[in-house]
């Protein structure tokens, strides 16, 4: 089964691995990211894997720009089968040095941008559509030295549950995969293995659907 896939926050890590994984299945892969050179490289890899690829440089904290980019890609391919949300902000500040404005800025990317993405993608999604999110153990086991990351991951996990409950009546489901380990170049927590866990999550039996799945390697 080929799918039209849109990946937001596309880069060289887990999202890049996921893009190549879907590319190997055919269909099309749309990439939204912040760095043009990274997107150019990833787009070439996706095309080499056998998929039609599109990309757009966009600041995902810019609601209007994000919606416009998603709409262009949705109109180009006609429908979206899978929408993946990957971004988060990493800021090494503990709760005594992190400012309220910095926290809100980070949450705007790691949580709020998911609303822009889903709301813009919804007109192009139908029954069987899937929304996935790269989660993290920071949601419930945060490191105090990067306090905003835990807030982002807890918030986005919670938001995914609400999105899933909102859309399940239309046959569209949402799931976050909680990565319970540190990403490494090799081993169980290498990006390719995490990407496979995200890919497997969309094939859950809908009757037993879980909006949050732990990946323990």
mmCIF file of C-alpha atoms in Angstrom:
data_model
loop_
_atom_site.group_PDB
_atom_site.id
_atom_site.type_symbol
_atom_site.label_atom_id
_atom_site.label_comp_id
_atom_site.label_asym_id
_atom_site.label_seq_id
_atom_site.Cartn_x
_atom_site.Cartn_y
_atom_site.Cartn_z
ATOM 1 C CA UNK A 1 0.000 0.000 0.000
ATOM 2 C CA UNK A 2 1.510 3.326 -1.066
ATOM 3 C CA UNK A 3 0.838 6.409 0.996
ATOM 4 C CA UNK A 4 1.184 10.160 0.705
ATOM 5 C CA UNK A 5 3.187 11.203 3.755
ATOM 6 C CA UNK A 6 3.921 14.646 5.181
ATOM 7 C CA UNK A 7 6.733 15.035 7.711
ATOM 8 C CA UNK A 8 7.056 18.256 9.710
ATOM 9 C CA UNK A 9 10.344 19.038 11.364
ATOM 10 C CA UNK A 10 12.241 16.971 8.801
ATOM 11 C CA UNK A 11 15.944 16.569 9.424
ATOM 12 C CA UNK A 12 18.798 14.075 9.474
ATOM 13 C CA UNK A 13 17.683 12.114 12.554
ATOM 14 C CA UNK A 14 14.534 10.099 13.240
ATOM 15 C CA UNK A 15 12.445 12.123 10.802
ATOM 16 C CA UNK A 16 14.967 11.525 8.023
ATOM 17 C CA UNK A 17 14.963 7.799 8.712
ATOM 18 C CA UNK A 18 11.167 7.821 8.675
ATOM 19 C CA UNK A 19 11.121 9.696 5.369
ATOM 20 C CA UNK A 20 13.406 7.123 3.744
ATOM 21 C CA UNK A 21 11.379 4.270 5.214
ATOM 22 C CA UNK A 22 8.150 5.562 3.714
ATOM 23 C CA UNK A 23 9.949 6.375 0.478
ATOM 24 C CA UNK A 24 10.895 2.724 0.079
ATOM 25 C CA UNK A 25 7.165 1.923 0.072
ATOM 26 C CA UNK A 26 6.502 4.287 -2.836
ATOM 27 C CA UNK A 27 3.889 7.011 -2.830
ATOM 28 C CA UNK A 28 5.060 10.519 -2.066
ATOM 29 C CA UNK A 29 6.842 12.194 0.831
ATOM 30 C CA UNK A 30 6.499 15.883 1.662
ATOM 31 C CA UNK A 31 9.123 17.463 3.891
ATOM 32 C CA UNK A 32 8.783 20.593 6.001
ATOM 33 C CA UNK A 33 11.882 21.859 7.776
ATOM 34 C CA UNK A 34 13.872 24.873 8.834
ATOM 35 C CA UNK A 35 17.129 24.360 6.913
ATOM 36 C CA UNK A 36 17.232 24.383 3.122
ATOM 37 C CA UNK A 37 20.478 22.427 2.750
ATOM 38 C CA UNK A 38 19.208 19.678 5.067
ATOM 39 C CA UNK A 39 15.947 19.430 3.147
ATOM 40 C CA UNK A 40 17.759 19.332 -0.200
ATOM 41 C CA UNK A 41 19.894 16.421 0.954
ATOM 42 C CA UNK A 42 16.964 14.536 2.465
ATOM 43 C CA UNK A 43 14.814 15.124 -0.586
ATOM 44 C CA UNK A 44 17.488 13.592 -2.806
ATOM 45 C CA UNK A 45 17.679 10.561 -0.517
ATOM 46 C CA UNK A 46 13.907 10.142 -0.596
ATOM 47 C CA UNK A 47 13.865 10.332 -4.378
ATOM 48 C CA UNK A 48 16.739 7.831 -4.594
ATOM 49 C CA UNK A 49 14.675 5.451 -2.457
ATOM 50 C CA UNK A 50 11.912 5.536 -5.054
ATOM 51 C CA UNK A 51 9.385 8.089 -3.877
ATOM 52 C CA UNK A 52 8.127 11.358 -5.289
ATOM 53 C CA UNK A 53 9.386 14.066 -2.951
ATOM 54 C CA UNK A 54 8.497 17.663 -2.201
ATOM 55 C CA UNK A 55 9.966 20.042 0.344
ATOM 56 C CA UNK A 56 9.455 23.496 1.789
ATOM 57 C CA UNK A 57 11.480 25.612 4.174
ATOM 58 C CA UNK A 58 9.127 26.857 6.858
ATOM 59 C CA UNK A 59 9.263 28.177 10.395
ATOM 60 C CA UNK A 60 6.777 25.849 12.097
ATOM 61 C CA UNK A 61 6.116 28.450 14.794
ATOM 62 C CA UNK A 62 4.661 30.676 12.059
ATOM 63 C CA UNK A 63 1.051 29.541 11.929
ATOM 64 C CA UNK A 64 0.175 31.178 8.618
ATOM 65 C CA UNK A 65 3.329 29.964 6.855
ATOM 66 C CA UNK A 66 2.883 26.415 8.155
ATOM 67 C CA UNK A 67 -0.735 26.255 7.061
ATOM 68 C CA UNK A 68 0.144 27.607 3.628
ATOM 69 C CA UNK A 69 2.919 25.036 3.142
ATOM 70 C CA UNK A 70 0.706 22.138 4.234
ATOM 71 C CA UNK A 71 -2.108 23.309 1.975
ATOM 72 C CA UNK A 72 0.197 23.553 -1.035
ATOM 73 C CA UNK A 73 1.465 20.034 -0.479
ATOM 74 C CA UNK A 74 -2.013 18.661 0.167
ATOM 75 C CA UNK A 75 -3.360 20.225 -3.006
ATOM 76 C CA UNK A 76 -0.393 18.904 -4.986
ATOM 77 C CA UNK A 77 -0.852 15.252 -3.994
ATOM 78 C CA UNK A 78 -4.632 15.372 -3.539
ATOM 79 C CA UNK A 79 -4.798 13.624 -0.173
ATOM 80 C CA UNK A 80 -2.615 12.907 2.845
ATOM 81 C CA UNK A 81 -2.476 9.457 4.428
ATOM 82 C CA UNK A 82 0.113 10.028 7.146
ATOM 83 C CA UNK A 83 1.149 13.255 8.856
ATOM 84 C CA UNK A 84 4.166 13.081 11.160
ATOM 85 C CA UNK A 85 5.196 15.731 13.693
ATOM 86 C CA UNK A 86 8.807 15.656 14.843
ATOM 87 C CA UNK A 87 10.072 19.034 16.136
ATOM 88 C CA UNK A 88 10.981 20.103 19.641
ATOM 89 C CA UNK A 89 13.213 22.779 21.095
ATOM 90 C CA UNK A 90 16.215 21.839 23.218
ATOM 91 C CA UNK A 91 17.333 24.559 25.586
ATOM 92 C CA UNK A 92 19.749 23.815 28.441
ATOM 93 C CA UNK A 93 18.157 25.830 31.195
ATOM 94 C CA UNK A 94 16.837 24.642 34.543
ATOM 95 C CA UNK A 95 13.662 26.006 36.169
ATOM 96 C CA UNK A 96 15.617 28.729 37.971
ATOM 97 C CA UNK A 97 17.150 30.147 34.799
ATOM 98 C CA UNK A 98 14.419 29.422 32.237
ATOM 99 C CA UNK A 99 12.221 32.451 31.665
ATOM 100 C CA UNK A 100 8.475 32.292 31.058
ATOM 101 C CA UNK A 101 8.980 33.741 27.576
ATOM 102 C CA UNK A 102 11.600 31.114 26.733
ATOM 103 C CA UNK A 103 9.321 28.338 27.948
ATOM 104 C CA UNK A 104 6.430 29.614 25.850
ATOM 105 C CA UNK A 105 8.691 30.009 22.819
ATOM 106 C CA UNK A 106 9.768 26.373 23.101
ATOM 107 C CA UNK A 107 6.232 25.104 23.680
ATOM 108 C CA UNK A 108 5.129 27.050 20.610
ATOM 109 C CA UNK A 109 7.362 24.806 18.508
ATOM 110 C CA UNK A 110 7.147 21.500 20.355
ATOM 111 C CA UNK A 111 3.388 21.551 21.013
ATOM 112 C CA UNK A 112 1.562 24.466 19.421
ATOM 113 C CA UNK A 113 2.873 23.834 15.909
ATOM 114 C CA UNK A 114 1.083 20.481 15.933
ATOM 115 C CA UNK A 115 -2.232 22.344 15.892
ATOM 116 C CA UNK A 116 -1.231 24.314 12.795
ATOM 117 C CA UNK A 117 -0.153 21.107 11.095
ATOM 118 C CA UNK A 118 -3.210 19.014 11.918
ATOM 119 C CA UNK A 119 -5.762 21.737 11.233
ATOM 120 C CA UNK A 120 -4.235 22.488 7.835
ATOM 121 C CA UNK A 121 -3.872 18.802 6.937
ATOM 122 C CA UNK A 122 -7.380 17.765 8.015
ATOM 123 C CA UNK A 123 -9.152 18.737 4.729
ATOM 124 C CA UNK A 124 -6.815 16.370 2.882
ATOM 125 C CA UNK A 125 -7.272 13.408 5.226
ATOM 126 C CA UNK A 126 -9.964 10.754 5.233
ATOM 127 C CA UNK A 127 -10.774 7.426 6.894
ATOM 128 C CA UNK A 128 -7.599 5.482 7.497
ATOM 129 C CA UNK A 129 -5.549 8.652 7.891
ATOM 130 C CA UNK A 130 -2.915 8.624 10.589
ATOM 131 C CA UNK A 131 -1.124 11.306 12.632
ATOM 132 C CA UNK A 132 2.107 10.333 14.399
ATOM 133 C CA UNK A 133 4.374 12.194 16.794
ATOM 134 C CA UNK A 134 7.909 11.556 18.010
ATOM 135 C CA UNK A 135 7.535 11.387 21.777
ATOM 136 C CA UNK A 136 10.109 11.162 24.536
ATOM 137 C CA UNK A 137 10.555 9.764 28.035
ATOM 138 C CA UNK A 138 11.133 13.409 29.011
ATOM 139 C CA UNK A 139 7.320 13.622 29.166
ATOM 140 C CA UNK A 140 7.298 11.843 32.516
ATOM 141 C CA UNK A 141 11.003 11.600 33.387
ATOM 142 C CA UNK A 142 12.301 15.090 32.611
ATOM 143 C CA UNK A 143 15.873 16.243 33.052
ATOM 144 C CA UNK A 144 15.860 19.424 35.103
ATOM 145 C CA UNK A 145 18.750 20.855 33.067
ATOM 146 C CA UNK A 146 16.508 21.173 29.994
ATOM 147 C CA UNK A 147 13.231 21.839 31.723
ATOM 148 C CA UNK A 148 11.308 23.086 28.713
ATOM 149 C CA UNK A 149 11.823 19.823 26.813
ATOM 150 C CA UNK A 150 9.893 17.840 29.404
ATOM 151 C CA UNK A 151 7.065 20.355 29.285
ATOM 152 C CA UNK A 152 6.956 20.104 25.487
ATOM 153 C CA UNK A 153 6.918 16.311 25.435
ATOM 154 C CA UNK A 154 4.305 16.040 28.160
ATOM 155 C CA UNK A 155 2.181 18.631 26.395
ATOM 156 C CA UNK A 156 2.386 17.084 22.952
ATOM 157 C CA UNK A 157 1.599 13.618 24.335
ATOM 158 C CA UNK A 158 -1.499 15.049 25.988
ATOM 159 C CA UNK A 159 -2.501 16.929 22.844
ATOM 160 C CA UNK A 160 -2.190 13.778 20.728
ATOM 161 C CA UNK A 161 -4.747 12.075 22.959
ATOM 162 C CA UNK A 162 -7.185 14.934 22.391
ATOM 163 C CA UNK A 163 -6.564 14.905 18.635
ATOM 164 C CA UNK A 164 -7.156 11.165 18.502
ATOM 165 C CA UNK A 165 -10.405 11.456 20.456
ATOM 166 C CA UNK A 166 -11.560 14.296 18.203
ATOM 167 C CA UNK A 167 -10.867 12.530 14.896
ATOM 168 C CA UNK A 168 -11.524 8.854 15.614
ATOM 169 C CA UNK A 169 -15.179 9.204 14.627
ATOM 170 C CA UNK A 170 -13.942 10.128 11.141
ATOM 171 C CA UNK A 171 -11.637 7.109 10.984
ATOM 172 C CA UNK A 172 -8.496 9.182 11.514
ATOM 173 C CA UNK A 173 -6.256 8.168 14.420
ATOM 174 C CA UNK A 174 -3.335 9.800 16.199
ATOM 175 C CA UNK A 175 -0.495 8.271 18.174
ATOM 176 C CA UNK A 176 2.687 9.394 19.883
ATOM 177 C CA UNK A 177 5.569 6.946 20.228
ATOM 178 C CA UNK A 178 7.425 7.561 23.481
ATOM 179 C CA UNK A 179 11.117 6.897 22.954
ATOM 180 C CA UNK A 180 12.308 5.545 26.300
ATOM 181 C CA UNK A 181 16.023 5.873 25.717
ATOM 182 C CA UNK A 182 18.664 8.231 24.394
ATOM 183 C CA UNK A 183 19.064 8.428 20.649
ATOM 184 C CA UNK A 184 22.371 7.004 19.436
ATOM 185 C CA UNK A 185 24.021 6.369 16.090
ATOM 186 C CA UNK A 186 23.810 2.606 16.553
ATOM 187 C CA UNK A 187 21.800 0.100 18.559
ATOM 188 C CA UNK A 188 18.122 -0.076 19.549
ATOM 189 C CA UNK A 189 17.805 3.703 19.768
ATOM 190 C CA UNK A 190 19.406 4.480 16.433
ATOM 191 C CA UNK A 191 17.148 6.693 14.269
ATOM 192 C CA UNK A 192 16.355 3.872 11.836
ATOM 193 C CA UNK A 193 15.014 1.679 14.645
ATOM 194 C CA UNK A 194 12.936 4.462 16.183
ATOM 195 C CA UNK A 195 11.545 5.224 12.713
ATOM 196 C CA UNK A 196 10.482 1.600 12.341
ATOM 197 C CA UNK A 197 8.604 1.840 15.651
ATOM 198 C CA UNK A 198 6.784 4.936 14.397
ATOM 199 C CA UNK A 199 5.943 3.147 11.157
ATOM 200 C CA UNK A 200 4.573 0.124 13.017
ATOM 201 C CA UNK A 201 2.381 2.352 15.200
ATOM 202 C CA UNK A 202 0.111 3.306 12.298
ATOM 203 C CA UNK A 203 -0.733 -0.346 11.674
ATOM 204 C CA UNK A 204 -2.315 -0.858 15.080
ATOM 205 C CA UNK A 205 -5.673 -2.616 15.153
ATOM 206 C CA UNK A 206 -8.113 0.264 15.358
ATOM 207 C CA UNK A 207 -10.321 -1.677 17.780
ATOM 208 C CA UNK A 208 -7.448 -1.715 20.284
ATOM 209 C CA UNK A 209 -5.938 1.631 19.356
ATOM 210 C CA UNK A 210 -3.571 3.301 21.794
ATOM 211 C CA UNK A 211 -2.769 6.992 21.427
ATOM 212 C CA UNK A 212 0.564 6.492 23.190
ATOM 213 C CA UNK A 213 2.972 3.636 22.586
ATOM 214 C CA UNK A 214 6.287 3.252 24.457
ATOM 215 C CA UNK A 215 9.367 2.260 22.501
ATOM 216 C CA UNK A 216 11.872 0.609 24.823
ATOM 217 C CA UNK A 217 14.241 -0.706 22.181
#
